[in-house]
Short mmCIF file of C-alpha atoms in Angstrom, two decimals:
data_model
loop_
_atom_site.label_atom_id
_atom_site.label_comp_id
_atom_site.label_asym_id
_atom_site.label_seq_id
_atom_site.Cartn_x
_atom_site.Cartn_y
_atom_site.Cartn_z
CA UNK A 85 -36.67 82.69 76.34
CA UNK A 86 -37.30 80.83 79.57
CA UNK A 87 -35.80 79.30 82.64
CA UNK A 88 -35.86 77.62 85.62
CA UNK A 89 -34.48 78.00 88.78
CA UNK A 90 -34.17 75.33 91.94
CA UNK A 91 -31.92 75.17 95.04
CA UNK A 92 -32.26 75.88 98.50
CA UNK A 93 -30.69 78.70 100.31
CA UNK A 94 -28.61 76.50 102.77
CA UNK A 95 -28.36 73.71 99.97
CA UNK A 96 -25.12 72.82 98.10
CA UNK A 97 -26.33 75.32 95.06
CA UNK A 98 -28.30 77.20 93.27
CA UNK A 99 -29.49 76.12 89.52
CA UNK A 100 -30.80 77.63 86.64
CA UNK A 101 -31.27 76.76 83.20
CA UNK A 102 -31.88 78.74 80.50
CA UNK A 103 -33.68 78.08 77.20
CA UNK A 104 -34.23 80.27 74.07
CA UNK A 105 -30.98 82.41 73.80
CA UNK A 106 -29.49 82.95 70.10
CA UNK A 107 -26.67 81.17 69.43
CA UNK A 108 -23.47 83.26 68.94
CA UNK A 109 -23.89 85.50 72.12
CA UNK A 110 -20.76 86.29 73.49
CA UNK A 111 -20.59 85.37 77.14
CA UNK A 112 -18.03 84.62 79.88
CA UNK A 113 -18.21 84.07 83.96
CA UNK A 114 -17.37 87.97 84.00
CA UNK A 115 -20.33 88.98 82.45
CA UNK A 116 -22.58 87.86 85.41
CA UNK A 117 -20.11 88.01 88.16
CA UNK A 118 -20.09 91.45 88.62
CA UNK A 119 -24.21 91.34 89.00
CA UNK A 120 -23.45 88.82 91.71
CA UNK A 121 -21.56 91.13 93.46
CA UNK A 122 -23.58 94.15 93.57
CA UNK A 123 -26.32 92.15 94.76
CA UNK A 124 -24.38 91.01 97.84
CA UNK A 125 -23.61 94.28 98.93
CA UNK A 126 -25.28 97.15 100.56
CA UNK A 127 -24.64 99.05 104.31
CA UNK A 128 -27.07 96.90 106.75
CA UNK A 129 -26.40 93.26 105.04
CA UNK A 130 -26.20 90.00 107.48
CA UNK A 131 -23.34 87.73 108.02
CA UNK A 132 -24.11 85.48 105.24
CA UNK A 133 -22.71 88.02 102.56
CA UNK A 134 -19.79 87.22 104.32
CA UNK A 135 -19.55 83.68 104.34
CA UNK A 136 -20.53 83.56 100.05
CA UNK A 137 -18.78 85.05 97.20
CA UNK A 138 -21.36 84.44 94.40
CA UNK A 139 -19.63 83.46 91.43
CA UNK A 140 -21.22 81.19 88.39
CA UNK A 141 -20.22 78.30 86.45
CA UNK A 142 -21.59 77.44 83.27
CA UNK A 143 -22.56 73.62 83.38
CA UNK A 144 -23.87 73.87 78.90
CA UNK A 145 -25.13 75.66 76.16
CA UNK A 146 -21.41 78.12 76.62
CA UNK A 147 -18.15 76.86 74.54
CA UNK A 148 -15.30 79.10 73.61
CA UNK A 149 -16.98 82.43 75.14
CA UNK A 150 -20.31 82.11 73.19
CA UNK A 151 -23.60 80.53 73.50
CA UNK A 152 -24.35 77.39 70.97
CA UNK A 153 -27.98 77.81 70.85
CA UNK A 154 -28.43 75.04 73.35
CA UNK A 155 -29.94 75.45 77.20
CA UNK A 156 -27.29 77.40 79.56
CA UNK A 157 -26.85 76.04 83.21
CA UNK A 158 -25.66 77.76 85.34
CA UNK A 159 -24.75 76.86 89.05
CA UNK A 160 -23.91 79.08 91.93
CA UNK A 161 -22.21 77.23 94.90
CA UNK A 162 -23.27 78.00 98.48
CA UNK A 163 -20.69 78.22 100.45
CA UNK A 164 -21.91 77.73 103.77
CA UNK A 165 -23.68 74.46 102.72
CA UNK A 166 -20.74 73.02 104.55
CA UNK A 167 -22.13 73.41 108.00
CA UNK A 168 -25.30 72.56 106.95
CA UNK A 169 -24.53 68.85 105.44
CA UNK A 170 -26.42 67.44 108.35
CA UNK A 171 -29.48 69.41 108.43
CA UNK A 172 -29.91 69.42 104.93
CA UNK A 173 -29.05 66.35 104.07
CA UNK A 174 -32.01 64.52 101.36
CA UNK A 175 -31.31 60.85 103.22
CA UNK A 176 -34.28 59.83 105.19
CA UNK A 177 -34.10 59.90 108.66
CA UNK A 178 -32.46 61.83 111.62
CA UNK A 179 -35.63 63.61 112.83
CA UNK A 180 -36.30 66.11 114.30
CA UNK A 181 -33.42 67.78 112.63
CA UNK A 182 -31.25 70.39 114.66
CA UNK A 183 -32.41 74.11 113.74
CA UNK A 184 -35.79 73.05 113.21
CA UNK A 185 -37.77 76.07 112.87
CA UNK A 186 -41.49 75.90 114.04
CA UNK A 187 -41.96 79.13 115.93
CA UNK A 188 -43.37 81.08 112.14
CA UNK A 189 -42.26 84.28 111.20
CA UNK A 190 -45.23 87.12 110.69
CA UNK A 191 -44.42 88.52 107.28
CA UNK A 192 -42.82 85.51 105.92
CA UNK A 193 -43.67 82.33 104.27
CA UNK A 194 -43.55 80.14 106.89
CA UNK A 195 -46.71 79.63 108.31
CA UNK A 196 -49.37 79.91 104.73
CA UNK A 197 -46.59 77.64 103.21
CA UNK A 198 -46.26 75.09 106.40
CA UNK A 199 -50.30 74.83 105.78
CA UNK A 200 -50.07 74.41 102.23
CA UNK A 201 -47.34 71.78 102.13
CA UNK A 202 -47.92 70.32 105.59
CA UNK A 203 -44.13 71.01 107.01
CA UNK A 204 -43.96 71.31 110.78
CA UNK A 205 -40.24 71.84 110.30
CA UNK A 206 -40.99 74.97 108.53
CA UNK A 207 -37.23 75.02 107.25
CA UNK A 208 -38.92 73.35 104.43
CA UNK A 209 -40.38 76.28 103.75
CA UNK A 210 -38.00 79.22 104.13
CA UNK A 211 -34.75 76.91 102.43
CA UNK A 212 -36.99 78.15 99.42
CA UNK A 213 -38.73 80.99 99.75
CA UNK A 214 -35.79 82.74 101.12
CA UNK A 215 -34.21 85.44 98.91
CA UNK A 216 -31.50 83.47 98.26
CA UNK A 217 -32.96 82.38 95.47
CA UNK A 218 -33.02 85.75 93.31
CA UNK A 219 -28.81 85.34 93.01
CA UNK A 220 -29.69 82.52 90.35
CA UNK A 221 -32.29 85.41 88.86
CA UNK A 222 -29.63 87.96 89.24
CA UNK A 223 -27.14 85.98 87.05
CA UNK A 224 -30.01 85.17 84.48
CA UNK A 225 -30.74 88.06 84.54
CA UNK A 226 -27.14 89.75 83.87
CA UNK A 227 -27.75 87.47 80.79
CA UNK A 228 -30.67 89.35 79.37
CA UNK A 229 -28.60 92.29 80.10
CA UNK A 230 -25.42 91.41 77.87
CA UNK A 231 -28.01 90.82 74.99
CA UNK A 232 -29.71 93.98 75.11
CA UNK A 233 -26.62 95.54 75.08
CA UNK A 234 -26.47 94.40 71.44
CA UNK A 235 -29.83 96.13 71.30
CA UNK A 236 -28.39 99.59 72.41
CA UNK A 237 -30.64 99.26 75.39
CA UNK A 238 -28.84 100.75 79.20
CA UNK A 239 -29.68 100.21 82.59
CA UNK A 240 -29.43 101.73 86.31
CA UNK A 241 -31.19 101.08 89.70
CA UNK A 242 -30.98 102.92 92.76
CA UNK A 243 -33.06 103.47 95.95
CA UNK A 244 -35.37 106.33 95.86
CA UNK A 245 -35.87 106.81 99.60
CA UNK A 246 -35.89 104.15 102.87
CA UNK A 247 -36.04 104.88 106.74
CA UNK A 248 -37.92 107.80 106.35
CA UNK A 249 -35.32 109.42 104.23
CA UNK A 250 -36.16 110.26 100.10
CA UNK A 251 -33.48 111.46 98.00
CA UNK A 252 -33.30 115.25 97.25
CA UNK A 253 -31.22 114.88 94.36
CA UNK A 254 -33.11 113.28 90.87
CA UNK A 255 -31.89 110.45 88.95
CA UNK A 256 -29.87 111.57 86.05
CA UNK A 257 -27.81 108.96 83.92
CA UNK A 258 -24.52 110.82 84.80
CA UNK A 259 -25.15 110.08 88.43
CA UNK A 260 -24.65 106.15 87.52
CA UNK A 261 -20.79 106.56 89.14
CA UNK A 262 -22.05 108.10 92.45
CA UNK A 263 -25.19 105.31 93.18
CA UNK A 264 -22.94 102.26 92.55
CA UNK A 265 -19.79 103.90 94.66
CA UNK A 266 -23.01 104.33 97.46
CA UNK A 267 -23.46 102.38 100.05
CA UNK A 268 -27.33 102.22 99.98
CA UNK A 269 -27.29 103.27 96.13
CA UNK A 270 -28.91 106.76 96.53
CA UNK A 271 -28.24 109.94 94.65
CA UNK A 272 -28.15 111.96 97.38
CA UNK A 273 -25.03 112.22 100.10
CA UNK A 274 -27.20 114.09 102.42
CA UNK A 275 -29.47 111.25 102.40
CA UNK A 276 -27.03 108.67 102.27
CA UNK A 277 -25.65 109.81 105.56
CA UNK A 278 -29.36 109.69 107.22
CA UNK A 279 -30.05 106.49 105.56
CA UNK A 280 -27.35 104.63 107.42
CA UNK A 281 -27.59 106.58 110.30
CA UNK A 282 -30.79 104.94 110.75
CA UNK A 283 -30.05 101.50 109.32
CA UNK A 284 -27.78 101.31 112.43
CA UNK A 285 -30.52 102.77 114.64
CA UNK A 286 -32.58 100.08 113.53
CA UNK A 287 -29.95 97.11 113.92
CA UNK A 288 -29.55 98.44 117.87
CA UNK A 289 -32.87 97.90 118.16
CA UNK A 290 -33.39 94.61 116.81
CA UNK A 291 -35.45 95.98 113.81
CA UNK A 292 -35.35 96.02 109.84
CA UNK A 293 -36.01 98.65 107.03
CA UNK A 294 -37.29 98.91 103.71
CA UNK A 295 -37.39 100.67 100.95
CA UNK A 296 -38.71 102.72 97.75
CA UNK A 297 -36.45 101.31 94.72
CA UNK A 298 -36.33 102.26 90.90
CA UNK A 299 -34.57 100.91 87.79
CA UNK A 300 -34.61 102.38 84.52
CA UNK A 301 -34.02 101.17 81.22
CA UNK A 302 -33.12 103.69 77.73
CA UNK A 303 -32.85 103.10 74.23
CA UNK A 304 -35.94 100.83 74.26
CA UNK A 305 -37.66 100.30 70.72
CA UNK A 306 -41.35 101.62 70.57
CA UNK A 307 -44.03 98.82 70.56
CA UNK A 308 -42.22 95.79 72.72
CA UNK A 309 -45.39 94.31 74.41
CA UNK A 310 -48.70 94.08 73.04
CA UNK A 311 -52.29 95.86 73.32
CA UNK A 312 -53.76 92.59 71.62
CA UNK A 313 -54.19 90.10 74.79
CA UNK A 314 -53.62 90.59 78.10
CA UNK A 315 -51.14 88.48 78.95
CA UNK A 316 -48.86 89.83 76.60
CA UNK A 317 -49.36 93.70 77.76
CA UNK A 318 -45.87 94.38 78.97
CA UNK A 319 -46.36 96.08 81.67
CA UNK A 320 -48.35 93.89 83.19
CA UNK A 321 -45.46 91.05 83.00
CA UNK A 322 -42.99 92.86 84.57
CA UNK A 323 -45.30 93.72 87.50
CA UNK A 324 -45.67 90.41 87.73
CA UNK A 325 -41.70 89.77 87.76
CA UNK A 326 -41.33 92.72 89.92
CA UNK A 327 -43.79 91.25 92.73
CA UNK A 328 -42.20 88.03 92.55
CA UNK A 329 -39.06 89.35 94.44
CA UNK A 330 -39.50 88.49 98.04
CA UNK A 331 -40.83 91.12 100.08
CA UNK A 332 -42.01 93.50 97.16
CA UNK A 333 -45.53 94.78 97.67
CA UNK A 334 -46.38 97.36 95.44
CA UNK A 335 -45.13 98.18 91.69
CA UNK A 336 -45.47 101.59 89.61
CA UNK A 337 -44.81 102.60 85.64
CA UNK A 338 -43.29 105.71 86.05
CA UNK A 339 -45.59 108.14 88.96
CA UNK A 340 -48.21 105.19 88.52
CA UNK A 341 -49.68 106.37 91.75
CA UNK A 342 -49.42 109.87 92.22
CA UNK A 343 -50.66 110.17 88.35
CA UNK A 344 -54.07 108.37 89.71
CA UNK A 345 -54.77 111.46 91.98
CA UNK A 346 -54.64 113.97 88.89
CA UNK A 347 -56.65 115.24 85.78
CA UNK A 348 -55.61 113.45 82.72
CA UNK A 349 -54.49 116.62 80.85
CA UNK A 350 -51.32 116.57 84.25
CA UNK A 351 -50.74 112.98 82.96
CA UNK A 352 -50.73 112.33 79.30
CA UNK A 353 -47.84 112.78 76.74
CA UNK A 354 -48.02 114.90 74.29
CA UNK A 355 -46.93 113.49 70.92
CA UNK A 356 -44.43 114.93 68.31
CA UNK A 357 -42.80 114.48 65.52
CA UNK A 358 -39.65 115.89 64.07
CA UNK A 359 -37.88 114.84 60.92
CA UNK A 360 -34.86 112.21 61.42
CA UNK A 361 -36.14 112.27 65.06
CA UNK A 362 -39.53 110.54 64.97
CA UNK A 363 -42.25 110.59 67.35
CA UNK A 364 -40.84 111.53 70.53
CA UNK A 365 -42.36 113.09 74.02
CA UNK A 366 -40.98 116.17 75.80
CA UNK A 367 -42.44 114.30 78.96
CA UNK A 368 -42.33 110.90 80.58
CA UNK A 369 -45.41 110.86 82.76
CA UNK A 370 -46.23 107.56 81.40
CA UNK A 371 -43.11 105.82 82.81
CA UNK A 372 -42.61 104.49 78.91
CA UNK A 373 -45.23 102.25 78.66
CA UNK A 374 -48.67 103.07 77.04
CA UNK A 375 -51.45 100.16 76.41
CA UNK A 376 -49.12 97.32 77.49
CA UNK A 377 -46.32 98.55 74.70
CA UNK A 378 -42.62 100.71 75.25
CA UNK A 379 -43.42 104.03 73.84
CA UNK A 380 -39.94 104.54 73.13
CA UNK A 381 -39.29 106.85 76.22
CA UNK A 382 -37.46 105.91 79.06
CA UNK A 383 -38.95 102.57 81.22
CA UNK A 384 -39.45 103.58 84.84
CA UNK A 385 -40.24 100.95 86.90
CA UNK A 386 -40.75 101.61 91.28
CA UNK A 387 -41.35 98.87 93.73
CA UNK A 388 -42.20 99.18 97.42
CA UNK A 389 -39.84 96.79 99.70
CA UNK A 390 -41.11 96.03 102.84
CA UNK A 391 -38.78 95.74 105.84
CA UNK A 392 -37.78 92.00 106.02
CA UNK A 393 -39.98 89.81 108.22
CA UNK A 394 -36.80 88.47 110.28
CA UNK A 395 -36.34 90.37 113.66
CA UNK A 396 -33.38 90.20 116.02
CA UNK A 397 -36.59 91.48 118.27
CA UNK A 398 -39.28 89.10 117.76
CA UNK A 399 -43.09 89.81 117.34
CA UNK A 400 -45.70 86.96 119.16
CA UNK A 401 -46.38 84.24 117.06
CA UNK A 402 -47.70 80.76 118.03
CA UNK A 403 -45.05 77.35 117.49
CA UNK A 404 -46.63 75.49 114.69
CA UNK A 405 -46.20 72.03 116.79
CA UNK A 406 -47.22 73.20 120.52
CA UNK A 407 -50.04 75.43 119.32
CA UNK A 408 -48.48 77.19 122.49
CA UNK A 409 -47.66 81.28 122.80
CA UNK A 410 -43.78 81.78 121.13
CA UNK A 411 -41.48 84.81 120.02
CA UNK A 412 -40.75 84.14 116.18
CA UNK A 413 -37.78 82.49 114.95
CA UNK A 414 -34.71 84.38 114.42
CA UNK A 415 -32.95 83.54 111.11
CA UNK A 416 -29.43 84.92 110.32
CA UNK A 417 -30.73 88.17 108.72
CA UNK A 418 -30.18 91.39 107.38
CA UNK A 419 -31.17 94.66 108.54
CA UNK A 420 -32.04 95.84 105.22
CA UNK A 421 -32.19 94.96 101.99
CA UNK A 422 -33.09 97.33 99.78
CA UNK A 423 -30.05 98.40 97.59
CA UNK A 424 -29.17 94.81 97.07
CA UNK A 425 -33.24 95.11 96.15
CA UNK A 426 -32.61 97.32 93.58
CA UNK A 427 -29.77 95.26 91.72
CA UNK A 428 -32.58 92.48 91.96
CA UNK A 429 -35.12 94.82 90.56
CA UNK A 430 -32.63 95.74 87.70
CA UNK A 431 -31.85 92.08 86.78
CA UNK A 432 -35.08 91.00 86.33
CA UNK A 433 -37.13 93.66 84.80
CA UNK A 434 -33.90 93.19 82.11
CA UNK A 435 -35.71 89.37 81.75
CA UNK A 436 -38.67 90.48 80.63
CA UNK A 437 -37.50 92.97 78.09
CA UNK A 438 -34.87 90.40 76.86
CA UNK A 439 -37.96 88.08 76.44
CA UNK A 440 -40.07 90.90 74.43
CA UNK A 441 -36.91 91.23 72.05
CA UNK A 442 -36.76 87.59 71.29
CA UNK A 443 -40.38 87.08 70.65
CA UNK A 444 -40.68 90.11 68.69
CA UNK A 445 -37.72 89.58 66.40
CA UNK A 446 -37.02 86.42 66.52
CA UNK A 447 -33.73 84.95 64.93
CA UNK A 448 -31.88 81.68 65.86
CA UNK A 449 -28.41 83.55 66.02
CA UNK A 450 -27.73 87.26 67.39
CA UNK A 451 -26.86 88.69 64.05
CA UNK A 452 -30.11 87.79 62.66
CA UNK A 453 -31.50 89.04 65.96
CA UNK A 454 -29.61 92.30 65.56
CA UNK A 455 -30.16 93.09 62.13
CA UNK A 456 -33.73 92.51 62.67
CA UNK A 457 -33.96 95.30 65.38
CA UNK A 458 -32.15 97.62 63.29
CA UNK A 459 -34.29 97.08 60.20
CA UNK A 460 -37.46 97.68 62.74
CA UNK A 461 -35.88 101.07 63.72
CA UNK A 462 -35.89 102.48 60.49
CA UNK A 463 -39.19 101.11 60.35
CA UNK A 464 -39.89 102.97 63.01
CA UNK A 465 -38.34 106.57 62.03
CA UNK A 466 -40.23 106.15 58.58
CA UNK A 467 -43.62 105.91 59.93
#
């Protein structure tokens, strides 16, 4: 499976396309639509939440509710292209364009990518590398998530800890209800409460937040991945997913980090078997991956958001044009964005997996597919 993505953020839409799905996978609008919407939301979004409601449209590859086997597009319309018909308009022409942006942002795009492309309008820029663009992912990535459903494969996301604040309370699959009724998706209430004390803090003050943010995927089959090549170690392509969201500068497996600090016997799994059972672990230090393969356990993946680079209180910065002494541009922006982060984070890590499934089973249609994975299972238990 693979796909494509284009579209800028104050464009008329996002695209994707989608190549590699099994035929005869039920799917309708309102299996994605409801990704869409958890990734718009979260206490200390901008405006712009406001002016979209992200819903999809499938432009081929869906008829009657199911996928034919052919590429999906898909096309999410941006609302608030509307006032921005002028300004982004592909006609040659009309130069310089109102909201030209040359003052560049530190922490963003704008200035390494005005180099490398030689914009001094660095809108050219930030149309594109704005985050934006993971609602397309999002909705490819609720996708992935409907098939490995089929797989008996679940999913949940949260944020771990932001503004100073961590969660007291662990993750536990039965606290699924509470993080999506959240407003910053934490376990905790206590923390909650802090947590948006402070994003408001931080608004007053013309500043922005990050975040520590986790997904976590069950019912995995052992041995998705491979030890064989590097490229195809599994861990090391959903870091690679992972980093690709905007503003994401770190990624762990599990306590990839604190595990570094301690003796191996505090971070191994013990291995054991048990008849009808399997080989199973009575710990998850590993995070479910071990030599670029699922071990079966639970996948833990943690990123590090860092707070976004637009501020209502600008650093220095020098205007790409003048060469002169400038505050940085101020973009419509949110405070934070870290629970709508961890919906991302969700979404995509589901990609990868979906990928591993598909080119480790096979299968034109998604009986064959899920036949396959069952046959592997017992497989599995019989070792």
């Amino acid at each position: 499976m693979r796909f494509l993505t284009a579209g800028e953020s104050h464009g008329p839409q996002l695209t994707g396309i989608v190549e590699g799905l099994p035929s005869q996978l039920p799917l309708t609008v309102e299996d994605i639509n409801p990704w869409l919407k958890k990734r718009q939301g979260g206490y200390g979004r901008g405006r712009r939440m406001v002016i979209e409601t992200d819903t999809v449209e499938f432009m081929s590859g869906v008829r009657a509710g199911r996928t034919t086997g052919a590429p999906v597009t898909l096309v999410i319309k941006n609302s608030d292209y509307r006032n921005w018909v002028e300004i982004m308009d592909p006609a040659p022409g009309n130069e310089p364009r109102k909201k030209a942006l040359t003052a560049a942002r530190p922490g963003h795009a704008d200035l390494a990518g005005g180099v490398k492309y030689g914009h001094k309008d660095l809108r050219d820029v930030l149309e594109r590398a704005s985050a934006r663009e993971t609602a397309m992912r999002v909705a490819i990535g609720a996708i992935a998530h409907k098939l490995l459903s089929f797989f008996g494969v679940e999913s949940a996301s949260f944020v771990d800890g932001m503004a100073g604040v961590w969660s007291q309370v662990p993750f536990d699959w039965s606290l699924k209800e509470r993080i999506e009724a959240s407003p910053v998706r934490m376990t905790d209430p206590q923390a909650e409460a802090e947590v948006i004390r402070r994003i408001d803090e931080a608004k007053a003050a013309g500043d922005t937040l990050g975040g520590i943010i986790e997904a976590r995927f069950k019912g995995l089959v052992m041995g998705l991945g491979s030890q064989m090549h590097w490229e195809r170690k599994l861990d090391g392509r959903i870091a690679q997913m992972v980093m690709s969201i905007p503003a994401i500068k770190g990624v762990e497996i599990g306590p990839g980090f604190s595990n570094a600090m301690k003796p191996g016997s505090q971070v191994h799994d013990p291995i054991y078997w048990e008849e009808g059972r399997g080989y199973y672990r009575q710990s998850n230090r590993s995070g479910g991956t071990e030599a670029g393969m699922t071990t079966g356990e639970e996948l833990v993946v943690r990123a590090a958001l860092k707070p976004i680079a637009t501020l209502m209180k600008p650093l220095p910065t020098v205007d790409v044009v003048t060469h002169q002494p400038a505050d940085a541009a101020r973009e419509r922006s949110d405070v934070t964005a870290a629970p709508a982060a961890s919906v991302i984070l969700e979404a995509l890590v589901g990609i990868v997996l979906a990928q591993a499934y598909l080119e480790k089973f096979g299968g034109d249609t998604l009986d064959e597919l899920v036949e396959r994975v069952e046959r592997y299972k017992q497989r599995v238990l019989a070792y």
